[in-house]
Amino acid sequence: MKSSVGEAINSKVKIPFHRMLAYASTDAAGNLLYTTVTTFILYYFTDVFGLSIAAAGTILLAARILDAFDAPIWGFIIDHTHTKWGQSRPYWLWMAFPFAIFFVLMFWSPDLSATGKFWWALITYLLFGISYTGVGTPITSILPNLSNDSDQRIKLNSTRSIGGMIGYFITATFTLSFVSFFGDTPQAGWRNTAMILGVIGFGLLMFAFSDTREINKPKKAVSILSSIKAAKSNWPWFILVLVFIFYWLGNASRTSVVVYYTQYNLGHKEFASILNALVMMQLIGMVAIPFLVKKFRKTYVLMAGMFLAALGQVLIAFTGQSFIGLSLAWSLASIGTGISVTLPFAMLADTVDYGEWKNGIRASGFLTAIGSSFAIKMGSGLGGWAPSIVLARAGYKAGAVQNDQVLSAIRFCISYLPAIFFVIGGLLILLYIKFERQEKGIRTTLLERRGSLNEG
């Protein structure tokens, strides 16, 4: 009886605004550093660090594929963590420094041989990705333990999303300006910018650790074997993971060539900052989701988001030298990506319910780690690698005047290539519809099961 009363009291506790800001700072820190990497790393590797386009593409592919498989490991680790600070929160303390230092080292530009540069880039990129998972996975896994009230959780998640968009906006919009301002050479500019962003990211994670609180006691640990069994026959989870991979394939392929397109096709490299700033149009898609899902199934809303993103990317191919036309097409695609990047996280929780209903195991740590971190890294890695292969075969040479074949390849990579990925993802999500129709019944059954267990 006391336990029930305590849970009821906890569920009504209002989270103070400063604690919401602390939670939001996690995503702000993550996006501040990770967006810098996903947006600029291919360009940095080729035009600043001096790697060939083929070598850079190989690094993106190899490191991201290897790195992607650390997601389930982090899920297992968090599920088995028991400290006075909680399960998820301590990782912002433990992983903040590695996250920041590997980010800085990645943009350090040491004077090495071609082989030395390849291995430096590969190792630092891989270690940064692993540390990012160590920081990012707890952001999702901690939410159920911050509050027992659904309204408070929604507010926390919304504040977190806004924090993430602020982090994204700062780095995507101002990084190139920072590089020019803080260094006499491109190498010095990137190194100094990385140090500044790294310090800020570290500070934000320290703030998150110091002011977040996990109110729920850790549940009984789920064994590794049981976690894996939770994915057995969990078809909606498999579908959603696959769709999310294709989203990140499209998103990474569109963002990784922005600087190439503005520099070589338009002759105005600085316009990349404008396009990156316009990604804030994603907020329109994010804000629209609660209203759309009241009238349409989540499956159809996500499909519409993917198709809208694809339409915007295709339109870029017809904008020519028009900065206004390019901005409008890019903004339209960003509204679509705003829906496509946000909704899967909400749907992922439903697949955890499905796994518990189907297999009797609720392995939220493992399933969410695969559904978020693994999908993001696998999709981003392949999405950054694909344009590098296209450009390499077209004959791209860093810093040179590009021929028509290369310019056409760049245009394809920023327009049709991401559109193809978005369309595939939009079609695949249609397989999810039959499972979405079962969600209400599944929740009812789970509540009955849990009630029976409590009575026993």
CSV table of C-alpha atoms in Angstrom, one decimal:
chain,number,residue,atom,x,y,z
A,1,MET,CA,0.0,0.0,0.0
A,2,LYS,CA,2.8,2.4,0.9
A,3,SER,CA,4.5,1.6,-2.4
A,4,SER,CA,1.3,2.5,-4.3
A,5,VAL,CA,0.9,5.7,-2.4
A,6,GLY,CA,4.6,6.6,-3.0
A,7,GLU,CA,4.2,6.0,-6.7
A,8,ALA,CA,1.1,8.1,-6.9
A,9,ILE,CA,2.9,11.0,-5.1
A,10,ASN,CA,5.9,10.7,-7.3
A,11,SER,CA,3.7,10.8,-10.4
A,12,LYS,CA,2.3,14.1,-9.4
A,13,VAL,CA,5.6,15.8,-8.6
A,14,LYS,CA,6.2,18.6,-11.1
A,15,ILE,CA,9.7,18.7,-12.6
A,16,PRO,CA,11.2,22.2,-12.0
A,17,PHE,CA,12.2,24.1,-15.1
A,18,HIS,CA,15.9,24.1,-14.3
A,19,ARG,CA,15.8,20.3,-14.2
A,20,MET,CA,14.1,20.2,-17.6
A,21,LEU,CA,16.9,22.5,-18.9
A,22,ALA,CA,19.4,20.0,-17.4
A,23,TYR,CA,17.8,17.2,-19.4
A,24,ALA,CA,17.7,19.3,-22.5
A,25,SER,CA,21.4,20.0,-22.2
A,26,THR,CA,22.1,16.4,-22.9
A,27,ASP,CA,20.7,16.6,-26.5
A,28,ALA,CA,22.2,20.0,-26.9
A,29,ALA,CA,25.6,18.7,-26.2
A,30,GLY,CA,25.1,15.6,-28.3
A,31,ASN,CA,24.0,17.5,-31.3
A,32,LEU,CA,26.5,20.3,-30.9
A,33,LEU,CA,29.3,17.8,-31.4
A,34,TYR,CA,27.7,15.0,-33.4
A,35,THR,CA,26.1,17.3,-36.0
A,36,THR,CA,29.5,19.0,-36.6
A,37,VAL,CA,30.8,15.5,-37.5
A,38,THR,CA,27.9,14.3,-39.6
A,39,THR,CA,27.7,17.6,-41.5
A,40,PHE,CA,31.3,18.5,-42.1
A,41,ILE,CA,33.5,15.4,-41.6
A,42,LEU,CA,33.6,14.2,-45.2
A,43,TYR,CA,34.5,17.8,-46.4
A,44,TYR,CA,37.1,18.1,-43.6
A,45,PHE,CA,38.7,14.8,-44.3
A,46,THR,CA,39.1,15.6,-48.0
A,47,ASP,CA,39.6,19.4,-48.3
A,48,VAL,CA,41.3,20.1,-45.0
A,49,PHE,CA,43.0,17.0,-43.6
A,50,GLY,CA,44.1,15.9,-47.1
A,51,LEU,CA,42.7,12.5,-47.4
A,52,SER,CA,41.5,11.2,-50.8
A,53,ILE,CA,37.8,11.0,-51.3
A,54,ALA,CA,38.0,7.2,-51.5
A,55,ALA,CA,40.0,6.9,-48.2
A,56,ALA,CA,37.6,9.3,-46.5
A,57,GLY,CA,34.6,7.2,-47.7
A,58,THR,CA,36.3,4.0,-46.5
A,59,ILE,CA,36.8,5.5,-43.1
A,60,LEU,CA,33.1,6.6,-42.8
A,61,LEU,CA,31.9,3.2,-43.9
A,62,ALA,CA,34.3,1.0,-41.8
A,63,ALA,CA,34.1,3.0,-38.6
A,64,ARG,CA,30.4,3.5,-38.7
A,65,ILE,CA,29.7,-0.2,-39.3
A,66,LEU,CA,32.0,-1.3,-36.5
A,67,ASP,CA,30.8,1.5,-34.2
A,68,ALA,CA,27.1,0.7,-34.9
A,69,PHE,CA,27.4,-2.6,-33.1
A,70,ASP,CA,28.4,-1.0,-29.8
A,71,ALA,CA,24.7,0.1,-29.4
A,72,PRO,CA,23.4,-3.2,-28.0
A,73,ILE,CA,26.5,-3.4,-25.8
A,74,TRP,CA,25.7,0.0,-24.3
A,75,GLY,CA,22.1,-1.1,-23.9
A,76,PHE,CA,23.2,-4.2,-21.9
A,77,ILE,CA,25.6,-2.1,-19.8
A,78,ILE,CA,23.0,0.5,-18.8
A,79,ASP,CA,20.4,-2.2,-18.0
A,80,HIS,CA,22.9,-3.7,-15.6
A,81,THR,CA,24.2,-0.5,-14.0
A,82,HIS,CA,23.2,0.2,-10.3
A,83,THR,CA,24.7,3.3,-8.6
A,84,LYS,CA,23.6,5.9,-6.1
A,85,TRP,CA,23.1,8.2,-9.1
A,86,GLY,CA,20.9,5.7,-10.9
A,87,GLN,CA,21.3,3.7,-14.1
A,88,SER,CA,21.6,6.2,-16.9
A,89,ARG,CA,22.7,9.5,-15.3
A,90,PRO,CA,26.2,8.5,-14.3
A,91,TYR,CA,27.3,8.0,-17.9
A,92,TRP,CA,27.1,11.7,-18.5
A,93,LEU,CA,29.8,12.1,-15.8
A,94,TRP,CA,31.9,9.1,-17.0
A,95,MET,CA,31.7,9.7,-20.8
A,96,ALA,CA,31.7,13.5,-21.1
A,97,PHE,CA,35.5,13.8,-21.2
A,98,PRO,CA,36.1,11.0,-23.7
A,99,PHE,CA,33.2,12.4,-25.9
A,100,ALA,CA,34.8,15.8,-25.9
A,101,ILE,CA,38.5,14.8,-26.3
A,102,PHE,CA,38.0,12.4,-29.2
A,103,PHE,CA,35.9,15.1,-30.9
A,104,VAL,CA,38.9,17.5,-30.6
A,105,LEU,CA,41.4,14.9,-31.7
A,106,MET,CA,39.4,14.1,-34.8
A,107,PHE,CA,39.8,17.7,-36.0
A,108,TRP,CA,43.4,18.1,-34.8
A,109,SER,CA,45.0,17.8,-38.3
A,110,PRO,CA,48.5,16.4,-37.2
A,111,ASP,CA,51.2,16.5,-39.9
A,112,LEU,CA,51.5,12.8,-40.8
A,113,SER,CA,52.1,10.6,-43.8
A,114,ALA,CA,49.1,9.6,-46.0
A,115,THR,CA,49.0,6.3,-44.2
A,116,GLY,CA,49.3,8.0,-40.8
A,117,LYS,CA,46.5,10.4,-41.6
A,118,PHE,CA,44.2,7.5,-42.6
A,119,TRP,CA,44.8,5.6,-39.3
A,120,TRP,CA,44.5,8.8,-37.2
A,121,ALA,CA,41.2,9.6,-38.9
A,122,LEU,CA,39.8,6.1,-38.6
A,123,ILE,CA,40.8,5.6,-34.9
A,124,THR,CA,39.6,9.0,-33.7
A,125,TYR,CA,36.4,8.8,-35.7
A,126,LEU,CA,35.7,5.3,-34.3
A,127,LEU,CA,36.4,6.3,-30.7
A,128,PHE,CA,34.3,9.4,-31.0
A,129,GLY,CA,31.4,7.3,-32.3
A,130,ILE,CA,31.7,4.9,-29.4
A,131,SER,CA,31.8,7.7,-26.8
A,132,TYR,CA,28.8,9.3,-28.5
A,133,THR,CA,26.8,6.2,-28.0
A,134,GLY,CA,27.8,6.2,-24.3
A,135,VAL,CA,26.4,9.7,-24.0
A,136,GLY,CA,23.4,9.3,-26.3
A,137,THR,CA,21.9,6.0,-25.2
A,138,PRO,CA,21.2,7.2,-21.6
A,139,ILE,CA,19.3,10.2,-23.0
A,140,THR,CA,16.6,7.8,-24.2
A,141,SER,CA,16.8,5.2,-21.4
A,142,ILE,CA,16.6,7.8,-18.5
A,143,LEU,CA,13.3,9.3,-19.5
A,144,PRO,CA,11.0,6.8,-17.8
A,145,ASN,CA,13.0,7.3,-14.6
A,146,LEU,CA,12.8,11.1,-14.5
A,147,SER,CA,9.1,11.1,-13.8
A,148,ASN,CA,6.1,8.7,-13.5
A,149,ASP,CA,3.7,11.3,-14.9
A,150,SER,CA,3.0,11.0,-18.6
A,151,ASP,CA,2.5,14.8,-19.0
A,152,GLN,CA,5.8,15.5,-17.3
A,153,ARG,CA,7.5,13.0,-19.6
A,154,ILE,CA,6.1,14.7,-22.7
A,155,LYS,CA,7.3,18.1,-21.4
A,156,LEU,CA,10.7,16.7,-20.7
A,157,ASN,CA,11.0,15.1,-24.1
A,158,SER,CA,9.8,18.3,-25.8
A,159,THR,CA,12.3,20.4,-23.9
A,160,ARG,CA,15.0,17.9,-24.8
A,161,SER,CA,14.1,18.1,-28.5
A,162,ILE,CA,14.3,21.9,-28.4
A,163,GLY,CA,17.7,21.6,-26.8
A,164,GLY,CA,18.8,19.3,-29.5
A,165,MET,CA,17.6,21.6,-32.2
A,166,ILE,CA,19.5,24.6,-30.6
A,167,GLY,CA,22.7,22.5,-30.5
A,168,TYR,CA,22.2,21.6,-34.1
A,169,PHE,CA,21.4,25.1,-35.2
A,170,ILE,CA,24.5,26.5,-33.6
A,171,THR,CA,27.0,24.1,-35.1
A,172,ALA,CA,25.3,23.7,-38.5
A,173,THR,CA,24.9,27.5,-39.0
A,174,PHE,CA,28.1,29.0,-37.5
A,175,THR,CA,30.8,26.3,-37.7
A,176,LEU,CA,32.2,27.6,-41.0
A,177,SER,CA,32.3,31.1,-39.6
A,178,PHE,CA,34.0,29.9,-36.5
A,179,VAL,CA,36.6,28.1,-38.5
A,180,SER,CA,37.4,31.3,-40.5
A,181,PHE,CA,37.5,33.5,-37.4
A,182,PHE,CA,39.5,31.2,-35.0
A,183,GLY,CA,42.4,30.2,-37.3
A,184,ASP,CA,44.8,31.7,-39.9
A,185,THR,CA,44.7,28.4,-41.7
A,186,PRO,CA,41.9,25.9,-42.2
A,187,GLN,CA,43.7,23.4,-40.1
A,188,ALA,CA,44.1,25.8,-37.2
A,189,GLY,CA,40.5,27.0,-37.6
A,190,TRP,CA,39.0,23.6,-37.4
A,191,ARG,CA,41.3,22.6,-34.4
A,192,ASN,CA,40.4,25.7,-32.4
A,193,THR,CA,36.7,25.5,-33.2
A,194,ALA,CA,36.7,21.8,-32.1
A,195,MET,CA,38.3,22.7,-28.8
A,196,ILE,CA,35.7,25.4,-28.1
A,197,LEU,CA,32.8,23.2,-29.0
A,198,GLY,CA,34.3,20.3,-27.1
A,199,VAL,CA,34.5,22.5,-23.9
A,200,ILE,CA,30.9,23.6,-24.3
A,201,GLY,CA,29.7,20.1,-24.9
A,202,PHE,CA,31.6,18.9,-21.8
A,203,GLY,CA,30.1,21.6,-19.7
A,204,LEU,CA,26.6,20.9,-20.8
A,205,LEU,CA,26.9,17.2,-19.9
A,206,MET,CA,28.3,18.1,-16.5
A,207,PHE,CA,25.2,20.3,-16.0
A,208,ALA,CA,23.0,17.5,-17.0
A,209,PHE,CA,24.6,15.1,-14.6
A,210,SER,CA,24.5,17.5,-11.7
A,211,ASP,CA,20.9,18.5,-12.0
A,212,THR,CA,19.0,15.5,-13.2
A,213,ARG,CA,17.5,13.0,-10.8
A,214,GLU,CA,16.3,9.4,-11.3
A,215,ILE,CA,13.3,8.9,-9.0
A,216,ASN,CA,12.6,5.2,-9.8
A,217,LYS,CA,14.7,2.4,-8.3
A,218,PRO,CA,16.4,0.2,-10.9
A,219,LYS,CA,14.3,-2.8,-11.9
A,220,LYS,CA,15.6,-6.3,-11.8
A,221,ALA,CA,18.3,-6.7,-14.5
A,222,VAL,CA,17.4,-8.4,-17.7
A,223,SER,CA,19.9,-10.9,-18.8
A,224,ILE,CA,21.7,-10.5,-22.2
A,225,LEU,CA,20.0,-13.7,-23.5
A,226,SER,CA,16.6,-12.4,-22.4
A,227,SER,CA,17.2,-9.1,-24.0
A,228,ILE,CA,18.0,-10.7,-27.3
A,229,LYS,CA,14.9,-12.9,-27.0
A,230,ALA,CA,12.8,-9.8,-26.6
A,231,ALA,CA,13.5,-9.1,-30.3
A,232,LYS,CA,12.3,-12.6,-31.4
A,233,SER,CA,9.4,-12.2,-33.8
A,234,ASN,CA,9.1,-8.5,-33.0
A,235,TRP,CA,8.4,-7.6,-36.6
A,236,PRO,CA,7.2,-4.0,-35.9
A,237,TRP,CA,10.6,-3.4,-34.2
A,238,PHE,CA,12.5,-4.9,-37.2
A,239,ILE,CA,10.5,-2.8,-39.6
A,240,LEU,CA,11.0,0.4,-37.7
A,241,VAL,CA,14.7,-0.1,-37.3
A,242,LEU,CA,15.0,-0.7,-41.1
A,243,VAL,CA,12.9,2.4,-41.9
A,244,PHE,CA,15.0,4.5,-39.5
A,245,ILE,CA,18.2,3.3,-41.2
A,246,PHE,CA,16.9,4.4,-44.5
A,247,TYR,CA,15.9,7.8,-43.0
A,248,TRP,CA,19.5,8.3,-41.8
A,249,LEU,CA,20.8,7.1,-45.1
A,250,GLY,CA,18.9,9.9,-46.8
A,251,ASN,CA,19.6,12.5,-44.2
A,252,ALA,CA,23.4,11.8,-44.1
A,253,SER,CA,23.7,11.8,-47.9
A,254,ARG,CA,21.9,15.1,-48.2
A,255,THR,CA,23.9,16.9,-45.4
A,256,SER,CA,27.4,15.5,-46.2
A,257,VAL,CA,27.5,17.1,-49.6
A,258,VAL,CA,26.1,20.5,-48.8
A,259,VAL,CA,29.5,22.2,-48.7
A,260,TYR,CA,30.5,20.5,-51.9
A,261,TYR,CA,27.4,21.7,-53.6
A,262,THR,CA,27.6,25.3,-52.5
A,263,GLN,CA,31.3,25.6,-53.2
A,264,TYR,CA,31.6,23.8,-56.5
A,265,ASN,CA,28.2,24.0,-58.1
A,266,LEU,CA,27.1,27.4,-56.8
A,267,GLY,CA,30.4,29.1,-56.2
A,268,HIS,CA,29.3,30.3,-52.8
A,269,LYS,CA,30.6,28.0,-50.1
A,270,GLU,CA,29.3,30.2,-47.3
A,271,PHE,CA,25.7,29.5,-48.5
A,272,ALA,CA,26.1,26.1,-46.8
A,273,SER,CA,25.6,27.9,-43.5
A,274,ILE,CA,22.2,29.3,-44.7
A,275,LEU,CA,21.0,25.8,-45.8
A,276,ASN,CA,22.1,24.3,-42.5
A,277,ALA,CA,20.2,27.0,-40.6
A,278,LEU,CA,17.1,26.2,-42.7
A,279,VAL,CA,17.1,22.7,-41.2
A,280,MET,CA,15.4,24.5,-38.3
A,281,MET,CA,12.3,24.1,-40.5
A,282,GLN,CA,12.2,20.6,-39.0
A,283,LEU,CA,10.5,22.3,-36.0
A,284,ILE,CA,7.4,22.7,-38.2
A,285,GLY,CA,7.2,19.0,-38.8
A,286,MET,CA,7.9,18.2,-35.2
A,287,VAL,CA,5.2,20.5,-33.9
A,288,ALA,CA,2.7,19.2,-36.4
A,289,ILE,CA,3.1,15.5,-35.3
A,290,PRO,CA,0.7,15.6,-32.2
A,291,PHE,CA,-2.0,17.1,-34.4
A,292,LEU,CA,-1.5,14.8,-37.3
A,293,VAL,CA,-1.5,11.6,-35.3
A,294,LYS,CA,-4.9,12.5,-33.9
A,295,LYS,CA,-6.4,12.3,-37.4
A,296,PHE,CA,-4.2,9.8,-39.1
A,297,ARG,CA,-2.3,6.7,-38.2
A,298,LYS,CA,1.3,7.1,-37.2
A,299,THR,CA,2.3,4.8,-40.1
A,300,TYR,CA,0.7,7.2,-42.6
A,301,VAL,CA,2.2,10.3,-41.0
A,302,LEU,CA,5.7,8.9,-41.0
A,303,MET,CA,5.3,7.8,-44.7
A,304,ALA,CA,4.1,11.3,-45.6
A,305,GLY,CA,7.1,12.8,-43.8
A,306,MET,CA,9.5,10.5,-45.8
A,307,PHE,CA,7.8,11.3,-49.1
A,308,LEU,CA,7.8,15.1,-48.4
A,309,ALA,CA,11.5,14.9,-47.6
A,310,ALA,CA,12.0,13.1,-50.9
A,311,LEU,CA,10.0,15.6,-52.9
A,312,GLY,CA,12.0,18.5,-51.5
A,313,GLN,CA,15.3,16.8,-52.4
A,314,VAL,CA,14.1,16.1,-56.0
A,315,LEU,CA,13.1,19.7,-56.4
A,316,ILE,CA,16.7,20.7,-55.7
A,317,ALA,CA,17.7,19.3,-59.0
A,318,PHE,CA,15.6,21.9,-60.8
A,319,THR,CA,16.6,25.0,-58.8
A,320,GLY,CA,19.7,25.7,-60.9
A,321,GLN,CA,21.6,28.7,-59.6
A,322,SER,CA,18.5,30.1,-57.8
A,323,PHE,CA,19.4,30.5,-54.1
A,324,ILE,CA,15.7,31.2,-53.3
A,325,GLY,CA,14.5,28.1,-55.1
A,326,LEU,CA,17.2,26.0,-53.4
A,327,SER,CA,16.2,27.4,-50.0
A,328,LEU,CA,12.5,26.7,-50.6
A,329,ALA,CA,13.2,23.1,-51.7
A,330,TRP,CA,15.6,22.5,-48.8
A,331,SER,CA,13.1,23.9,-46.3
A,332,LEU,CA,10.3,21.7,-47.7
A,333,ALA,CA,12.6,18.6,-47.3
A,334,SER,CA,13.5,19.7,-43.8
A,335,ILE,CA,9.8,19.8,-42.8
A,336,GLY,CA,9.6,16.2,-44.0
A,337,THR,CA,12.7,15.2,-42.1
A,338,GLY,CA,11.4,16.8,-39.0
A,339,ILE,CA,8.5,14.4,-39.0
A,340,SER,CA,10.7,11.5,-40.1
A,341,VAL,CA,13.4,11.9,-37.5
A,342,THR,CA,11.0,12.5,-34.5
A,343,LEU,CA,8.1,10.0,-34.9
A,344,PRO,CA,10.1,6.8,-35.0
A,345,PHE,CA,11.3,7.5,-31.4
A,346,ALA,CA,7.7,7.5,-30.2
A,347,MET,CA,6.8,4.4,-32.2
A,348,LEU,CA,9.9,2.6,-30.8
A,349,ALA,CA,8.2,2.6,-27.4
A,350,ASP,CA,5.3,0.8,-28.9
A,351,THR,CA,7.6,-1.9,-30.3
A,352,VAL,CA,8.9,-2.4,-26.7
A,353,ASP,CA,5.3,-3.1,-25.7
A,354,TYR,CA,4.9,-5.5,-28.6
A,355,GLY,CA,8.0,-7.4,-27.5
A,356,GLU,CA,6.7,-7.7,-23.9
A,357,TRP,CA,3.3,-8.9,-25.2
A,358,LYS,CA,4.9,-11.3,-27.7
A,359,ASN,CA,7.7,-12.7,-25.6
A,360,GLY,CA,7.0,-11.8,-22.0
A,361,ILE,CA,10.2,-9.8,-21.9
A,362,ARG,CA,10.4,-6.0,-21.6
A,363,ALA,CA,14.0,-5.2,-22.7
A,364,SER,CA,13.6,-1.4,-23.3
A,365,GLY,CA,17.4,-0.7,-23.0
A,366,PHE,CA,18.4,-3.2,-25.7
A,367,LEU,CA,15.5,-2.5,-28.1
A,368,THR,CA,15.8,1.3,-27.8
A,369,ALA,CA,19.6,1.1,-28.2
A,370,ILE,CA,19.3,-0.8,-31.5
A,371,GLY,CA,16.3,1.2,-32.6
A,372,SER,CA,18.0,4.6,-32.1
A,373,SER,CA,21.8,4.4,-31.8
A,374,PHE,CA,22.4,1.5,-34.1
A,375,ALA,CA,20.0,2.8,-36.8
A,376,ILE,CA,21.5,6.3,-36.6
A,377,LYS,CA,25.1,5.1,-36.9
A,378,MET,CA,24.5,2.5,-39.5
A,379,GLY,CA,22.4,4.9,-41.6
A,380,SER,CA,24.8,7.8,-41.1
A,381,GLY,CA,27.8,5.8,-41.9
A,382,LEU,CA,26.5,4.3,-45.1
A,383,GLY,CA,24.8,7.7,-46.0
A,384,GLY,CA,28.2,9.4,-45.8
A,385,TRP,CA,30.0,6.7,-47.6
A,386,ALA,CA,27.6,6.5,-50.6
A,387,PRO,CA,28.3,10.1,-51.8
A,388,SER,CA,32.0,9.5,-51.4
A,389,ILE,CA,31.9,6.6,-53.8
A,390,VAL,CA,29.8,8.5,-56.4
A,391,LEU,CA,32.2,11.5,-56.2
A,392,ALA,CA,35.3,9.3,-56.4
A,393,ARG,CA,34.0,7.5,-59.5
A,394,ALA,CA,33.2,10.8,-61.1
A,395,GLY,CA,36.8,12.0,-60.6
A,396,TYR,CA,36.5,14.5,-57.8
A,397,LYS,CA,39.7,16.2,-56.7
A,398,ALA,CA,39.7,18.3,-53.5
A,399,GLY,CA,40.2,22.1,-54.1
A,400,ALA,CA,40.3,21.8,-57.9
A,401,VAL,CA,38.0,23.1,-60.5
A,402,GLN,CA,35.5,20.3,-61.0
A,403,ASN,CA,34.5,19.1,-64.5
A,404,ASP,CA,30.8,18.7,-65.6
A,405,GLN,CA,30.8,15.0,-64.6
A,406,VAL,CA,31.8,15.8,-61.0
A,407,LEU,CA,29.3,18.7,-60.8
A,408,SER,CA,26.5,16.3,-62.0
A,409,ALA,CA,27.6,13.7,-59.4
A,410,ILE,CA,27.4,16.3,-56.6
A,411,ARG,CA,24.0,17.4,-57.8
A,412,PHE,CA,22.8,13.8,-57.8
A,413,CYS,CA,24.2,13.2,-54.3
A,414,ILE,CA,22.3,16.2,-52.8
A,415,SER,CA,19.1,15.6,-54.7
A,416,TYR,CA,18.2,12.2,-56.1
A,417,LEU,CA,20.3,10.0,-53.9
A,418,PRO,CA,18.7,11.0,-50.6
A,419,ALA,CA,15.3,11.1,-52.3
A,420,ILE,CA,15.7,7.4,-53.2
A,421,PHE,CA,16.5,6.5,-49.6
A,422,PHE,CA,13.5,8.4,-48.3
A,423,VAL,CA,11.1,6.8,-50.7
A,424,ILE,CA,12.3,3.3,-49.9
A,425,GLY,CA,11.9,4.1,-46.2
A,426,GLY,CA,8.4,5.5,-46.8
A,427,LEU,CA,7.3,2.4,-48.7
A,428,LEU,CA,8.7,0.0,-46.0
A,429,ILE,CA,6.8,1.7,-43.2
A,430,LEU,CA,3.6,0.5,-44.9
A,431,LEU,CA,4.4,-2.9,-43.5
A,432,TYR,CA,3.9,-1.5,-40.0
A,433,ILE,CA,0.3,-0.7,-40.4
A,434,LYS,CA,-1.1,-4.1,-39.4
A,435,PHE,CA,0.9,-4.0,-36.2
A,436,GLU,CA,-0.3,-0.4,-35.4
A,437,ARG,CA,-3.9,-1.6,-35.5
A,438,GLN,CA,-3.1,-4.1,-32.7
A,439,GLU,CA,-1.5,-1.5,-30.3
A,440,LYS,CA,-4.7,-0.7,-28.3
A,441,GLY,CA,-5.4,-4.4,-27.6
A,442,ILE,CA,-1.8,-5.1,-26.8
A,443,ARG,CA,-1.7,-2.3,-24.1
A,444,THR,CA,-4.9,-3.6,-22.6
A,445,THR,CA,-3.5,-7.1,-22.4
A,446,LEU,CA,-0.3,-5.8,-20.8
A,447,LEU,CA,-2.2,-3.9,-18.2
A,448,GLU,CA,-4.2,-7.0,-17.3
A,449,ARG,CA,-1.0,-9.1,-17.0
A,450,ARG,CA,0.7,-6.6,-14.8
A,451,GLY,CA,-2.4,-6.3,-12.7
A,452,SER,CA,-2.5,-10.0,-12.2
A,453,LEU,CA,1.2,-10.0,-11.2
A,454,ASN,CA,0.7,-7.2,-8.7
A,455,GLU,CA,-2.3,-9.0,-7.2
A,456,GLY,CA,-0.2,-12.2,-6.8
